[in-house]
């Protein structure tokens, strides 16, 4: 089945530790995105990538980093510089950056203790 | 991209049509209306989008007013599984435009 996978579903980390969230897609999509969602709020764009080895900052990139070494993979690192990292993180992909139909993964809920 | 306004919450009886309104009075000529929904603790799911004409697919219908300042998403026969937050998003057709998810409408389908 084609789709997007994110792992793990739940993640706990101690304050001050970097943590990397996984996102893989087998849809052959060029564009991939990372969003953050806080309780009761909409989604906010962290980073996006339109092609391998290229990525752009979204609205709330501070304290986060990404890489896009393979078309299928777009991992997100939450660094210790992110002041409030506890949130629900969602990865998405689309055929191209210009395509408004995005396919979302199931999300990773990160809790920093 | 134009801003959208949606009611915070709505209820609907199971089996009845759910009509979710969205105001986008500042929409410009090249901006599309997109609808997504998010079931609790899951990733959002694309439902439908349109520019001027009404659109229908297997999930829903989208009715856009003639002046394009508002739209309505219609779920013809709501089921309990349709309980979710529904996001109305206006997005330009320029490749650089991103989706902006606001607060959405929390639809509760009741037995």
Short mmCIF file of C-alpha atoms in Angstrom, two decimals:
data_model
loop_
_atom_site.label_atom_id
_atom_site.label_comp_id
_atom_site.label_asym_id
_atom_site.label_seq_id
_atom_site.Cartn_x
_atom_site.Cartn_y
_atom_site.Cartn_z
CA UNK A 1 0.00 0.00 0.00
CA UNK A 2 1.25 3.48 -0.84
CA UNK A 3 1.40 5.99 1.95
CA UNK A 4 3.38 7.90 4.54
CA UNK A 5 4.75 6.36 7.67
CA UNK A 6 5.94 8.17 10.76
CA UNK A 7 7.69 6.57 13.65
CA UNK A 8 7.41 6.29 16.50
CA UNK A 9 3.79 7.21 17.30
CA UNK A 10 4.72 8.35 20.82
CA UNK A 11 8.12 9.66 21.86
CA UNK A 12 9.39 10.82 25.23
CA UNK A 13 12.60 12.73 25.73
CA UNK A 14 14.34 14.59 28.49
CA UNK A 15 14.74 18.32 28.23
CA UNK A 16 17.95 19.33 26.48
CA UNK A 17 18.17 16.26 24.25
CA UNK A 18 17.93 16.37 20.49
CA UNK A 19 15.42 13.97 18.96
CA UNK A 20 14.84 12.89 15.35
CA UNK A 21 11.40 12.06 13.99
CA UNK A 22 11.15 9.74 11.02
CA UNK A 23 9.01 10.28 7.92
CA UNK A 24 9.01 7.92 4.93
CA UNK A 25 6.79 7.92 1.85
CA UNK A 26 6.47 5.46 -1.04
CA UNK A 27 4.15 7.62 -3.14
CA UNK A 28 6.98 8.87 -5.37
CA UNK A 29 6.11 12.43 -4.35
CA UNK A 30 8.65 15.19 -4.87
CA UNK A 31 7.45 17.52 -2.11
CA UNK A 32 7.43 16.79 1.61
CA UNK A 33 6.41 18.88 4.62
CA UNK A 34 6.63 18.98 8.39
CA UNK A 35 3.91 20.55 10.52
CA UNK A 36 3.51 21.08 14.23
CA UNK A 37 0.14 20.99 15.99
CA UNK A 38 -0.50 22.15 19.54
CA UNK A 39 -3.66 21.12 21.46
CA UNK A 40 -6.82 22.67 20.03
CA UNK A 41 -4.89 24.52 17.34
CA UNK A 42 -4.43 24.24 13.59
CA UNK A 43 -1.23 23.07 11.89
CA UNK A 44 1.84 25.26 11.51
CA UNK A 45 4.47 24.66 8.84
CA UNK A 46 7.99 23.96 10.09
CA UNK A 47 9.95 23.00 6.96
CA UNK A 48 9.23 21.83 3.47
CA UNK A 49 11.22 20.27 0.66
CA UNK A 50 10.34 20.31 -3.02
CA UNK A 51 13.14 18.06 -4.20
CA UNK A 52 16.03 15.96 -2.95
CA UNK A 53 18.83 17.96 -1.31
CA UNK A 54 16.66 21.06 -1.08
CA UNK A 55 14.51 22.35 1.76
CA UNK A 56 13.03 25.66 2.89
CA UNK A 57 12.03 27.10 6.23
CA UNK A 58 8.36 27.40 7.03
CA UNK A 59 6.68 29.68 9.54
CA UNK A 60 8.22 28.20 12.71
CA UNK A 61 11.61 26.71 11.74
CA UNK A 62 13.59 27.94 14.76
CA UNK A 63 14.87 25.06 16.86
CA UNK A 64 14.30 22.47 14.13
CA UNK A 65 16.45 20.99 11.36
CA UNK A 66 15.75 18.67 8.44
CA UNK A 67 17.52 16.78 5.70
CA UNK A 68 16.38 15.37 2.36
CA UNK A 69 19.04 12.96 1.15
CA UNK A 70 16.53 10.57 -0.42
CA UNK A 71 13.25 11.22 -2.17
CA UNK A 72 11.45 8.87 0.18
CA UNK A 73 12.72 10.26 3.46
CA UNK A 74 12.44 13.62 5.25
CA UNK A 75 13.54 13.32 8.88
CA UNK A 76 12.98 16.16 11.34
CA UNK A 77 15.32 16.86 14.25
CA UNK A 78 13.94 18.73 17.22
CA UNK A 79 16.95 20.37 18.81
CA UNK A 80 17.50 21.53 22.36
CA UNK A 81 17.10 25.09 21.06
CA UNK A 82 13.37 24.54 20.54
CA UNK A 83 11.83 26.13 23.62
CA UNK A 84 8.50 24.28 23.66
CA UNK A 85 9.02 21.00 21.77
CA UNK A 86 6.10 19.07 23.25
CA UNK A 87 3.57 18.82 20.41
CA UNK A 88 2.01 16.59 17.75
CA UNK A 89 4.23 16.46 14.65
CA UNK A 90 2.79 15.67 11.24
CA UNK A 91 4.60 14.86 8.03
CA UNK A 92 2.96 15.23 4.62
CA UNK A 93 3.83 14.85 0.96
CA UNK A 94 2.44 16.01 -2.36
CA UNK A 95 3.22 15.30 -6.00
CA UNK A 96 4.89 18.69 -6.26
CA UNK A 97 5.13 21.85 -4.20
CA UNK A 98 2.42 23.39 -6.33
CA UNK A 99 -0.07 20.63 -5.54
CA UNK A 100 -2.55 21.56 -2.82
CA UNK A 101 -3.53 17.95 -2.21
CA UNK A 102 -1.25 16.77 0.54
CA UNK A 103 -1.14 13.27 2.01
CA UNK A 104 -0.46 13.12 5.73
CA UNK A 105 1.16 10.54 7.94
CA UNK A 106 -0.34 9.40 11.25
CA UNK A 107 1.80 11.80 13.30
CA UNK A 108 4.27 11.53 16.18
CA UNK A 109 3.34 12.84 19.59
CA UNK A 110 6.48 14.16 21.25
CA UNK A 111 6.57 14.80 24.98
CA UNK A 112 9.60 16.44 26.52
CA UNK A 113 9.89 15.86 30.25
CA UNK B 1 -3.58 33.85 0.88
CA UNK B 2 -7.06 34.94 1.93
CA UNK B 3 -8.22 34.37 5.50
CA UNK B 4 -11.14 32.03 6.24
CA UNK B 5 -13.77 32.13 8.97
CA UNK B 6 -15.52 28.98 10.18
CA UNK B 7 -17.83 28.25 13.11
CA UNK B 8 -15.94 26.71 16.01
CA UNK B 9 -18.26 23.73 16.35
CA UNK B 10 -21.38 22.12 14.89
CA UNK B 11 -23.58 19.13 15.62
CA UNK B 12 -25.31 16.88 13.10
CA UNK B 13 -27.62 13.91 13.48
CA UNK B 14 -26.39 10.63 12.06
CA UNK B 15 -27.82 10.01 8.59
CA UNK B 16 -28.61 13.67 7.96
CA UNK B 17 -26.66 16.02 5.73
CA UNK B 18 -23.91 18.01 7.40
CA UNK B 19 -23.48 21.50 5.94
CA UNK B 20 -20.25 23.20 6.98
CA UNK B 21 -19.96 26.89 6.06
CA UNK B 22 -16.82 28.89 5.38
CA UNK B 23 -16.43 32.61 4.74
CA UNK B 24 -13.55 33.84 2.60
CA UNK B 25 -14.61 37.34 1.65
CA UNK B 26 -11.10 38.46 0.60
CA UNK B 27 -10.50 35.58 -1.79
CA UNK B 28 -8.83 36.59 -5.03
CA UNK B 29 -9.41 35.31 -8.54
CA UNK B 30 -6.68 32.67 -8.63
CA UNK B 31 -7.28 31.22 -5.17
CA UNK B 32 -8.81 27.80 -4.67
CA UNK B 33 -10.92 26.63 -1.75
CA UNK B 34 -9.65 23.42 -0.15
CA UNK B 35 -11.26 21.28 2.52
CA UNK B 36 -9.44 18.87 4.79
CA UNK B 37 -10.60 17.02 7.86
CA UNK B 38 -8.75 15.65 10.88
CA UNK B 39 -10.10 12.84 12.97
CA UNK B 40 -8.87 12.97 16.54
CA UNK B 41 -5.14 12.25 16.90
CA UNK B 42 -4.72 11.40 13.21
CA UNK B 43 -3.20 13.25 10.27
CA UNK B 44 -5.48 15.49 8.19
CA UNK B 45 -7.20 14.02 5.16
CA UNK B 46 -7.86 15.86 1.90
CA UNK B 47 -11.57 16.01 1.03
CA UNK B 48 -12.16 18.25 -1.97
CA UNK B 49 -11.21 21.55 -3.60
CA UNK B 50 -12.68 23.98 -6.13
CA UNK B 51 -12.22 27.31 -7.84
CA UNK B 52 -15.57 28.56 -9.09
CA UNK B 53 -17.81 25.65 -9.97
CA UNK B 54 -19.44 23.30 -7.53
CA UNK B 55 -17.55 20.06 -7.09
CA UNK B 56 -18.56 16.59 -5.97
CA UNK B 57 -16.61 13.45 -5.19
CA UNK B 58 -17.21 10.25 -3.28
CA UNK B 59 -16.71 11.98 0.05
CA UNK B 60 -18.51 15.32 -0.23
CA UNK B 61 -19.84 18.19 -2.29
CA UNK B 62 -18.43 21.69 -2.35
CA UNK B 63 -20.76 24.58 -3.11
CA UNK B 64 -19.07 27.93 -3.84
CA UNK B 65 -21.22 31.07 -4.06
CA UNK B 66 -21.22 33.02 -7.30
CA UNK B 67 -19.21 35.87 -5.77
CA UNK B 68 -16.83 33.26 -4.28
CA UNK B 69 -16.91 34.94 -0.88
CA UNK B 70 -18.21 31.86 0.87
CA UNK B 71 -18.54 28.13 0.42
CA UNK B 72 -20.26 25.14 2.01
CA UNK B 73 -18.97 21.62 2.38
CA UNK B 74 -21.77 19.08 2.34
CA UNK B 75 -21.51 15.57 3.73
CA UNK B 76 -24.74 14.10 2.32
CA UNK B 77 -25.34 11.35 4.89
CA UNK B 78 -23.19 11.93 7.95
CA UNK B 79 -22.01 8.93 9.94
CA UNK B 80 -20.37 8.72 13.35
CA UNK B 81 -17.04 8.26 11.55
CA UNK B 82 -17.41 11.76 10.10
CA UNK B 83 -16.88 13.29 13.54
CA UNK B 84 -13.75 15.39 13.04
CA UNK B 85 -12.33 18.89 12.72
CA UNK B 86 -12.96 20.28 9.23
CA UNK B 87 -10.56 22.87 7.83
CA UNK B 88 -11.46 25.30 5.07
CA UNK B 89 -8.33 26.66 3.39
CA UNK B 90 -7.90 29.22 0.64
CA UNK B 91 -4.75 28.77 -1.42
CA UNK B 92 -3.41 30.48 -4.51
CA UNK B 93 -2.37 28.38 -7.46
CA UNK B 94 1.18 29.68 -7.35
CA UNK B 95 3.59 26.85 -6.60
CA UNK B 96 5.02 28.82 -3.69
CA UNK B 97 1.76 28.96 -1.80
CA UNK B 98 1.42 26.70 1.19
CA UNK B 99 -1.67 25.36 2.95
CA UNK B 100 -2.54 27.40 6.05
CA UNK B 101 -4.59 25.45 8.58
CA UNK B 102 -6.66 27.62 10.92
CA UNK B 103 -8.81 26.45 13.81
CA UNK B 104 -11.44 24.66 11.71
CA UNK B 105 -14.94 23.50 12.65
CA UNK B 106 -15.35 20.65 15.10
CA UNK B 107 -18.22 18.53 13.72
CA UNK B 108 -19.88 16.16 16.14
CA UNK B 109 -22.17 13.57 14.53
CA UNK B 110 -24.62 12.25 17.07
CA UNK B 111 -26.66 9.02 17.00
#
